[in-house]
mmCIF file of C-alpha atoms and ligand atoms in Angstrom:
data_model
loop_
_atom_site.group_PDB
_atom_site.id
_atom_site.type_symbol
_atom_site.label_atom_id
_atom_site.label_comp_id
_atom_site.label_asym_id
_atom_site.label_seq_id
_atom_site.Cartn_x
_atom_site.Cartn_y
_atom_site.Cartn_z
ATOM 1 C CA MET A 1 -15.007 -1.559 30.427
ATOM 2 C CA ARG A 2 -14.538 -5.202 31.292
ATOM 3 C CA VAL A 3 -15.955 -7.982 29.191
ATOM 4 C CA MET A 4 -15.673 -11.746 29.244
ATOM 5 C CA LEU A 5 -14.045 -13.805 26.528
ATOM 6 C CA ARG A 6 -16.772 -16.303 25.557
ATOM 7 C CA GLY A 7 -15.401 -17.933 22.448
ATOM 8 C CA ILE A 8 -12.344 -18.387 20.259
ATOM 9 C CA ARG A 9 -12.645 -19.607 16.678
ATOM 10 C CA ARG A 10 -9.978 -20.242 14.093
ATOM 11 C CA GLU A 11 -10.865 -18.239 10.988
ATOM 12 C CA ALA A 12 -7.704 -18.810 8.947
ATOM 13 C CA GLU A 13 -4.056 -19.659 9.387
ATOM 14 C CA GLU A 14 -2.781 -17.534 12.293
ATOM 15 C CA THR A 15 -6.117 -15.705 12.480
ATOM 16 C CA ASN A 16 -8.647 -16.210 15.274
ATOM 17 C CA SER A 17 -11.905 -14.494 16.066
ATOM 18 C CA TYR A 18 -12.776 -13.736 19.687
ATOM 19 C CA VAL A 19 -16.287 -13.233 21.055
ATOM 20 C CA LEU A 20 -16.523 -10.764 23.926
ATOM 21 C CA GLU A 21 -19.648 -10.612 26.070
ATOM 22 C CA PRO A 22 -20.747 -8.193 28.810
ATOM 23 C CA LEU A 23 -20.487 -9.168 32.436
ATOM 24 C CA PRO A 24 -23.761 -10.239 34.112
ATOM 25 C CA GLY A 25 -26.151 -7.299 34.469
ATOM 26 C CA GLN A 26 -24.259 -5.134 32.007
ATOM 27 C CA THR A 27 -24.860 -4.255 28.370
ATOM 28 C CA LEU A 28 -22.478 -3.327 25.581
ATOM 29 C CA PRO A 29 -22.809 0.048 23.839
ATOM 30 C CA ALA A 30 -24.187 -0.048 20.302
ATOM 31 C CA PHE A 31 -21.772 0.420 17.428
ATOM 32 C CA ALA A 32 -21.918 1.118 13.709
ATOM 33 C CA ALA A 33 -20.054 -0.612 10.893
ATOM 34 C CA GLY A 34 -16.381 0.372 10.743
ATOM 35 C CA ALA A 35 -16.009 0.805 14.517
ATOM 36 C CA HIS A 36 -13.111 -0.542 16.547
ATOM 37 C CA VAL A 37 -12.339 -1.097 20.220
ATOM 38 C CA GLU A 38 -9.054 -0.682 21.976
ATOM 39 C CA VAL A 39 -8.049 -3.820 23.819
ATOM 40 C CA LYS A 40 -5.756 -3.688 26.827
ATOM 41 C CA ILE A 41 -3.362 -6.583 26.464
ATOM 42 C CA ALA A 42 -0.986 -5.714 29.290
ATOM 43 C CA ALA A 43 0.096 -2.659 31.271
ATOM 44 C CA ASN A 44 1.156 -0.077 28.683
ATOM 45 C CA LEU A 45 0.187 -2.398 25.827
ATOM 46 C CA SER A 46 -3.073 -1.803 23.979
ATOM 47 C CA ARG A 47 -4.127 -2.486 20.420
ATOM 48 C CA SER A 48 -7.090 -1.458 18.250
ATOM 49 C CA TYR A 49 -9.253 -4.147 16.675
ATOM 50 C CA SER A 50 -12.174 -3.616 14.323
ATOM 51 C CA LEU A 51 -15.498 -5.099 15.326
ATOM 52 C CA ALA A 52 -16.452 -7.899 12.965
ATOM 53 C CA ASN A 53 -19.993 -8.804 13.947
ATOM 54 C CA ASP A 54 -23.240 -7.415 12.599
ATOM 55 C CA PRO A 55 -23.966 -4.187 14.544
ATOM 56 C CA GLU A 56 -27.555 -5.390 14.961
ATOM 57 C CA SER A 57 -26.467 -8.574 16.753
ATOM 58 C CA ARG A 58 -26.439 -6.936 20.143
ATOM 59 C CA GLY A 59 -25.079 -8.608 23.232
ATOM 60 C CA TYR A 60 -21.544 -9.333 22.076
ATOM 61 C CA TYR A 61 -18.565 -7.949 20.206
ATOM 62 C CA GLU A 62 -16.443 -9.987 17.849
ATOM 63 C CA ILE A 63 -12.864 -9.096 16.979
ATOM 64 C CA ALA A 64 -10.373 -10.929 14.788
ATOM 65 C CA VAL A 65 -6.642 -11.054 15.413
ATOM 66 C CA HIS A 66 -3.962 -12.104 12.966
ATOM 67 C CA LYS A 67 -0.807 -13.272 14.708
ATOM 68 C CA SER A 68 1.750 -11.080 13.066
ATOM 69 C CA PRO A 69 5.214 -12.569 12.496
ATOM 70 C CA THR A 70 6.573 -9.175 13.521
ATOM 71 C CA SER A 71 4.329 -8.910 16.593
ATOM 72 C CA ARG A 72 5.803 -6.744 19.320
ATOM 73 C CA GLY A 73 3.703 -8.576 21.896
ATOM 74 C CA GLY A 74 0.148 -7.610 20.941
ATOM 75 C CA SER A 75 -1.252 -10.242 18.585
ATOM 76 C CA ALA A 76 1.128 -12.970 19.779
ATOM 77 C CA ARG A 77 0.068 -12.479 23.370
ATOM 78 C CA ILE A 78 -3.606 -12.707 22.453
ATOM 79 C CA HIS A 79 -3.105 -15.895 20.433
ATOM 80 C CA ASP A 80 -0.901 -17.534 23.021
ATOM 81 C CA ALA A 81 -2.424 -16.421 26.302
ATOM 82 C CA TRP A 82 -6.126 -15.663 25.932
ATOM 83 C CA LYS A 83 -8.413 -18.338 27.360
ATOM 84 C CA VAL A 84 -12.203 -18.603 27.257
ATOM 85 C CA GLY A 85 -13.686 -17.257 30.482
ATOM 86 C CA GLN A 86 -11.067 -14.642 31.198
ATOM 87 C CA LEU A 87 -11.862 -10.966 31.673
ATOM 88 C CA ILE A 88 -10.653 -8.486 29.075
ATOM 89 C CA GLU A 89 -10.482 -4.703 29.350
ATOM 90 C CA ILE A 90 -11.653 -2.814 26.273
ATOM 91 C CA SER A 91 -12.692 0.725 25.360
ATOM 92 C CA GLU A 92 -16.099 1.697 24.117
ATOM 93 C CA PRO A 93 -16.394 1.418 20.320
ATOM 94 C CA ARG A 94 -14.946 4.295 18.308
ATOM 95 C CA ASN A 95 -15.364 4.795 14.610
ATOM 96 C CA ASN A 96 -12.714 6.287 12.301
ATOM 97 C CA PHE A 97 -14.010 4.358 9.294
ATOM 98 C CA PRO A 98 -17.762 4.992 9.186
ATOM 99 C CA LEU A 99 -19.929 3.586 6.420
ATOM 100 C CA ASN A 100 -21.937 6.050 4.338
ATOM 101 C CA THR A 101 -25.244 4.244 4.191
ATOM 102 C CA SER A 102 -26.788 6.615 1.653
ATOM 103 C CA ALA A 103 -24.368 5.747 -1.167
ATOM 104 C CA ASP A 104 -25.979 4.326 -4.321
ATOM 105 C CA HIS A 105 -23.161 1.798 -4.613
ATOM 106 C CA THR A 106 -20.370 0.732 -2.262
ATOM 107 C CA VAL A 107 -17.073 -0.873 -3.184
ATOM 108 C CA LEU A 108 -15.194 -2.674 -0.397
ATOM 109 C CA ILE A 109 -11.552 -3.654 -0.905
ATOM 110 C CA ALA A 110 -9.702 -5.667 1.730
ATOM 111 C CA GLY A 111 -6.379 -7.405 2.124
ATOM 112 C CA GLY A 112 -5.614 -10.003 4.796
ATOM 113 C CA ILE A 113 -7.036 -9.182 8.213
ATOM 114 C CA GLY A 114 -8.355 -5.952 6.676
ATOM 115 C CA ILE A 115 -11.482 -7.988 5.944
ATOM 116 C CA THR A 116 -12.635 -7.452 9.555
ATOM 117 C CA PRO A 117 -14.288 -3.993 9.312
ATOM 118 C CA MET A 118 -15.874 -5.015 6.000
ATOM 119 C CA LEU A 119 -18.013 -7.731 7.614
ATOM 120 C CA PRO A 120 -20.310 -5.390 9.580
ATOM 121 C CA MET A 121 -20.399 -3.131 6.517
ATOM 122 C CA ILE A 122 -21.682 -6.040 4.425
ATOM 123 C CA ALA A 123 -24.268 -6.891 7.098
ATOM 124 C CA THR A 124 -25.446 -3.275 7.182
ATOM 125 C CA LEU A 125 -25.587 -2.869 3.401
ATOM 126 C CA GLU A 126 -27.483 -6.148 3.034
ATOM 127 C CA ARG A 127 -30.020 -5.108 5.643
ATOM 128 C CA LEU A 128 -30.538 -1.794 3.821
ATOM 129 C CA ARG A 129 -30.751 -3.678 0.472
ATOM 130 C CA LYS A 130 -27.980 -1.510 -0.946
ATOM 131 C CA SER A 131 -25.818 -2.237 -3.951
ATOM 132 C CA TRP A 132 -22.292 -3.327 -2.992
ATOM 133 C CA GLU A 133 -19.337 -5.453 -3.991
ATOM 134 C CA ILE A 134 -16.232 -6.632 -2.215
ATOM 135 C CA HIS A 135 -12.762 -7.521 -3.491
ATOM 136 C CA TYR A 136 -10.801 -9.503 -0.923
ATOM 137 C CA VAL A 137 -7.176 -10.519 -1.374
ATOM 138 C CA ALA A 138 -5.428 -13.151 0.736
ATOM 139 C CA ALA A 139 -1.806 -14.211 0.499
ATOM 140 C CA THR A 140 -2.606 -17.943 0.409
ATOM 141 C CA PRO A 141 -5.837 -20.006 0.469
ATOM 142 C CA ARG A 142 -5.260 -20.877 4.117
ATOM 143 C CA ARG A 143 -4.928 -17.207 5.029
ATOM 144 C CA ALA A 144 -8.327 -16.259 3.601
ATOM 145 C CA ALA A 145 -10.470 -15.547 6.667
ATOM 146 C CA PHE A 146 -14.244 -15.595 7.155
ATOM 147 C CA MET A 147 -14.765 -17.462 3.900
ATOM 148 C CA ASP A 148 -17.955 -19.065 5.234
ATOM 149 C CA ARG A 149 -19.520 -15.615 5.504
ATOM 150 C CA LEU A 150 -18.181 -14.239 2.222
ATOM 151 C CA ARG A 151 -19.047 -17.211 0.025
ATOM 152 C CA ALA A 152 -22.738 -16.539 0.582
ATOM 153 C CA TYR A 153 -22.532 -13.467 -1.666
ATOM 154 C CA PRO A 154 -22.106 -13.534 -5.440
ATOM 155 C CA GLN A 155 -20.715 -10.003 -5.314
ATOM 156 C CA ALA A 156 -17.785 -11.166 -3.151
ATOM 157 C CA HIS A 157 -14.703 -11.446 -5.357
ATOM 158 C CA ILE A 158 -12.009 -13.400 -3.558
ATOM 159 C CA LEU A 159 -8.518 -13.516 -4.930
ATOM 160 C CA VAL A 160 -5.669 -15.515 -3.518
ATOM 161 C CA GLU A 161 -2.347 -14.105 -4.648
ATOM 162 C CA PRO A 162 -0.658 -15.314 -6.661
ATOM 163 C CA ALA A 163 -3.710 -16.839 -8.344
ATOM 164 C CA PRO A 164 -3.153 -19.988 -10.438
ATOM 165 C CA SER A 165 -4.043 -17.830 -13.432
ATOM 166 C CA GLY A 166 -1.363 -15.349 -12.410
ATOM 167 C CA ARG A 167 -4.117 -12.755 -12.023
ATOM 168 C CA LYS A 168 -3.632 -10.032 -9.418
ATOM 169 C CA LEU A 169 -6.130 -7.587 -8.084
ATOM 170 C CA ASP A 170 -5.974 -4.532 -10.308
ATOM 171 C CA LEU A 171 -7.036 -1.817 -7.902
ATOM 172 C CA GLU A 172 -7.078 0.789 -10.602
ATOM 173 C CA ASP A 173 -9.503 -1.287 -12.708
ATOM 174 C CA VAL A 174 -11.771 -1.928 -9.729
ATOM 175 C CA CYS A 175 -11.842 1.744 -8.764
ATOM 176 C CA ASN A 176 -12.276 2.970 -12.340
ATOM 177 C CA ALA A 177 -15.195 0.584 -12.856
ATOM 178 C CA ALA A 178 -17.086 2.006 -9.864
ATOM 179 C CA PRO A 179 -19.802 4.565 -10.614
ATOM 180 C CA ARG A 180 -18.696 8.158 -10.059
ATOM 181 C CA ASN A 181 -20.928 8.618 -7.019
ATOM 182 C CA ALA A 182 -19.931 5.323 -5.365
ATOM 183 C CA HIS A 183 -18.224 5.241 -1.976
ATOM 184 C CA LEU A 184 -15.077 3.123 -1.827
ATOM 185 C CA TYR A 185 -13.466 1.622 1.286
ATOM 186 C CA CYS A 186 -10.090 -0.031 1.653
ATOM 187 C CA CYS A 187 -8.412 -1.782 4.575
ATOM 188 C CA GLY A 188 -5.266 -3.837 4.153
ATOM 189 C CA PRO A 189 -1.497 -3.699 4.056
ATOM 190 C CA ALA A 190 0.235 -0.371 3.463
ATOM 191 C CA ARG A 191 1.077 -1.036 -0.186
ATOM 192 C CA MET A 192 -2.570 -1.848 -0.944
ATOM 193 C CA LEU A 193 -3.678 1.354 0.753
ATOM 194 C CA ASP A 194 -1.116 3.395 -1.172
ATOM 195 C CA ALA A 195 -2.353 1.877 -4.443
ATOM 196 C CA PHE A 196 -5.943 2.574 -3.431
ATOM 197 C CA ALA A 197 -5.130 6.198 -2.561
ATOM 198 C CA ALA A 198 -3.494 6.663 -5.968
ATOM 199 C CA ALA A 199 -6.393 4.982 -7.787
ATOM 200 C CA THR A 200 -8.998 7.160 -6.087
ATOM 201 C CA GLU A 201 -7.304 10.534 -5.998
ATOM 202 C CA ASP A 202 -9.636 11.885 -8.699
ATOM 203 C CA ARG A 203 -12.754 10.688 -6.914
ATOM 204 C CA PRO A 204 -15.124 13.244 -5.353
ATOM 205 C CA LYS A 205 -13.844 14.417 -1.963
ATOM 206 C CA GLY A 206 -14.959 12.162 0.875
ATOM 207 C CA HIS A 207 -15.903 9.219 -1.348
ATOM 208 C CA ALA A 208 -12.702 7.161 -0.824
ATOM 209 C CA HIS A 209 -12.143 5.847 2.708
ATOM 210 C CA ILE A 210 -9.022 4.213 4.139
ATOM 211 C CA GLU A 211 -8.511 2.272 7.366
ATOM 212 C CA TYR A 212 -4.919 1.578 8.321
ATOM 213 C CA PHE A 213 -4.310 -1.357 10.632
ATOM 214 C CA SER A 214 -0.584 -1.123 10.338
ATOM 215 C CA ALA A 215 1.688 1.499 8.942
ATOM 216 C CA ASP A 216 5.294 1.521 7.933
ATOM 217 C CA THR A 217 5.609 4.471 10.257
ATOM 218 C CA MET A 218 9.013 6.010 10.826
ATOM 219 C CA ILE A 219 8.553 6.891 14.463
ATOM 220 C CA ALA A 220 10.263 10.164 15.363
ATOM 221 C CA THR A 221 13.120 9.411 17.719
ATOM 222 C CA GLU A 222 15.377 12.309 16.789
ATOM 223 C CA GLY A 223 14.484 14.034 20.081
ATOM 224 C CA GLY A 224 16.260 17.208 21.107
ATOM 225 C CA TYR A 225 13.129 19.156 22.033
ATOM 226 C CA ARG A 226 11.028 19.757 25.124
ATOM 227 C CA LEU A 227 7.339 19.385 25.818
ATOM 228 C CA GLU A 228 5.483 22.021 27.806
ATOM 229 C CA LEU A 229 2.261 20.598 29.180
ATOM 230 C CA VAL A 230 0.115 23.676 29.526
ATOM 231 C CA ARG A 231 -2.588 22.352 31.866
ATOM 232 C CA SER A 232 -0.351 20.461 34.294
ATOM 233 C CA GLY A 233 2.629 22.821 34.031
ATOM 234 C CA LYS A 234 5.021 19.898 33.457
ATOM 235 C CA ILE A 235 8.150 20.319 31.351
ATOM 236 C CA ILE A 236 9.421 17.102 29.754
ATOM 237 C CA GLU A 237 12.614 16.758 27.736
ATOM 238 C CA VAL A 238 12.612 14.348 24.783
ATOM 239 C CA PRO A 239 16.234 13.307 24.361
ATOM 240 C CA GLN A 240 17.735 11.969 21.163
ATOM 241 C CA GLY A 241 16.791 8.323 20.615
ATOM 242 C CA ASN A 242 13.466 8.611 22.465
ATOM 243 C CA ASN A 243 9.933 9.056 21.261
ATOM 244 C CA MET A 244 7.365 11.462 22.604
ATOM 245 C CA LEU A 245 4.906 8.880 23.934
ATOM 246 C CA ASP A 246 7.502 7.037 26.011
ATOM 247 C CA CYS A 247 8.681 10.333 27.519
ATOM 248 C CA LEU A 248 5.110 11.326 28.414
ATOM 249 C CA LEU A 249 4.367 7.929 29.987
ATOM 250 C CA GLY A 250 7.707 7.942 31.764
ATOM 251 C CA ALA A 251 6.813 11.282 33.334
ATOM 252 C CA GLY A 252 3.545 9.840 34.624
ATOM 253 C CA VAL A 253 1.307 11.616 32.106
ATOM 254 C CA ASP A 254 -1.928 9.749 31.503
ATOM 255 C CA VAL A 255 -2.235 9.762 27.723
ATOM 256 C CA GLY A 256 -4.297 7.196 25.839
ATOM 257 C CA PHE A 257 -2.770 5.123 23.060
ATOM 258 C CA ALA A 258 -3.301 1.819 21.292
ATOM 259 C CA CYS A 259 -1.535 1.086 18.011
ATOM 260 C CA SER A 260 1.663 3.027 18.806
ATOM 261 C CA GLU A 261 2.256 3.536 15.095
ATOM 262 C CA GLY A 262 0.059 6.420 14.065
ATOM 263 C CA VAL A 263 -2.950 4.673 12.599
ATOM 264 C CA CYS A 264 -5.696 4.367 15.227
ATOM 265 C CA GLY A 265 -6.196 7.942 16.444
ATOM 266 C CA SER A 266 -6.149 7.074 20.160
ATOM 267 C CA CYS A 267 -3.252 9.318 21.157
ATOM 268 C CA ARG A 268 -4.400 12.573 19.577
ATOM 269 C CA VAL A 269 -3.448 15.637 21.633
ATOM 270 C CA ASP A 270 -4.111 19.327 20.906
ATOM 271 C CA VAL A 271 -1.060 21.464 20.147
ATOM 272 C CA LEU A 272 -1.017 24.956 21.680
ATOM 273 C CA GLY A 273 2.385 26.094 20.408
ATOM 274 C CA GLY A 274 5.301 24.927 18.276
ATOM 275 C CA ILE A 275 5.274 22.895 15.054
ATOM 276 C CA PRO A 276 4.846 19.088 15.130
ATOM 277 C CA ASP A 277 6.790 16.758 12.891
ATOM 278 C CA HIS A 278 3.814 14.657 11.797
ATOM 279 C CA ARG A 279 4.594 10.991 11.106
ATOM 280 C CA ASP A 280 1.152 9.417 11.433
ATOM 281 C CA LYS A 281 -1.269 8.027 8.859
ATOM 282 C CA PHE A 282 -4.321 9.119 10.826
ATOM 283 C CA LEU A 283 -4.591 12.898 10.401
ATOM 284 C CA SER A 284 -5.613 14.276 7.017
ATOM 285 C CA GLU A 285 -3.182 16.467 5.099
ATOM 286 C CA GLU A 286 -5.344 19.502 6.051
ATOM 287 C CA GLU A 287 -5.204 18.568 9.720
ATOM 288 C CA LYS A 288 -1.443 18.126 9.547
ATOM 289 C CA ALA A 289 -1.022 21.488 7.841
ATOM 290 C CA SER A 290 -3.059 23.222 10.565
ATOM 291 C CA ASN A 291 -0.653 21.877 13.257
ATOM 292 C CA ALA A 292 -3.541 22.022 15.729
ATOM 293 C CA THR A 293 -3.187 18.403 16.857
ATOM 294 C CA ILE A 294 -0.512 15.725 17.027
ATOM 295 C CA MET A 295 -0.446 11.956 17.358
ATOM 296 C CA VAL A 296 2.063 11.635 20.173
ATOM 297 C CA CYS A 297 2.857 7.939 19.647
ATOM 298 C CA CYS A 298 4.919 8.516 16.527
ATOM 299 C CA SER A 299 5.359 12.205 15.790
ATOM 300 C CA GLY A 300 8.068 14.604 16.892
ATOM 301 C CA SER A 301 8.708 18.330 16.923
ATOM 302 C CA LYS A 302 10.207 20.650 14.337
ATOM 303 C CA THR A 303 10.648 23.361 16.959
ATOM 304 C CA PRO A 304 12.730 23.277 20.177
ATOM 305 C CA CYS A 305 9.529 23.423 22.218
ATOM 306 C CA LEU A 306 6.081 21.918 21.689
ATOM 307 C CA MET A 307 3.222 23.103 23.898
ATOM 308 C CA LEU A 308 0.570 20.449 24.445
ATOM 309 C CA ASP A 309 -2.912 20.621 25.941
ATOM 310 C CA LEU A 310 -2.158 18.133 28.691
HETATM 311 S S1 LIG B 401 -1.651 5.179 19.436
HETATM 312 FE FE1 LIG B 401 -2.665 4.830 17.564
HETATM 313 S S2 LIG B 401 -2.338 6.705 16.515
HETATM 314 FE FE2 LIG B 401 -1.124 6.891 18.258
#
């Protein structure tokens, strides 16, 4: 759907928030905390951004974008080219990081721009008068975003690394201190997420939640296999040095994608034959073991032929 860019606000060094409003006569679909939208930045270039506003504040969406020094065009283009008043194409909200609103206690852990999905979670938990805490780590004081919103809460623990005291966030301590039945959420850089996964591996199943916004994904470019698209009857070769998504797009196959690095879930396709070489961070280990679906932006094939439901 198309929306209008109504406002740009600097939230931290190299981080802006963007307010997106519906066009006259239109309304935006409701969303729940943890949802994201896919934003079309250019032809064949989309990115996922978490919604940052309170889900109850209907009538607009807010996203936040950190201009990555390693940007391959996404965040840099938004920072450099977006102007108030322009039209933006976005998807409807999708939610891979839903908040369990029945938890007795909620622990939110965020690093950098990973604070974004936590903001609507805080708004929701506050409205429901639930017990919660947040631990937010920023690389420098100037990189700490949305401080005006966070400072209002005594249970917001903000740590700039390295702190003058030399203190670092001890994820294991934070997780161990949480009640056994708490739900824990983490969004941040890959090493934070890995530490969180290790610190919560003994938690009850489904109580530790991770949102990747970037992965150190080793995209499969080994090639040397073919794709059989069962519904369209197309046969597509993936040569050495190429990835599956580029070959599908190059053959004119309309397949959705956003992050292009296996974290957002947009490019999921059902597998009808063959064994994928899973490289994504999106599917669970059980889903990967079943080989029933593949994230085509980053994964490859372990068999000479992969049959896809396309
Ligand atoms: S495009 Fe995001 S997981 Fe593939």
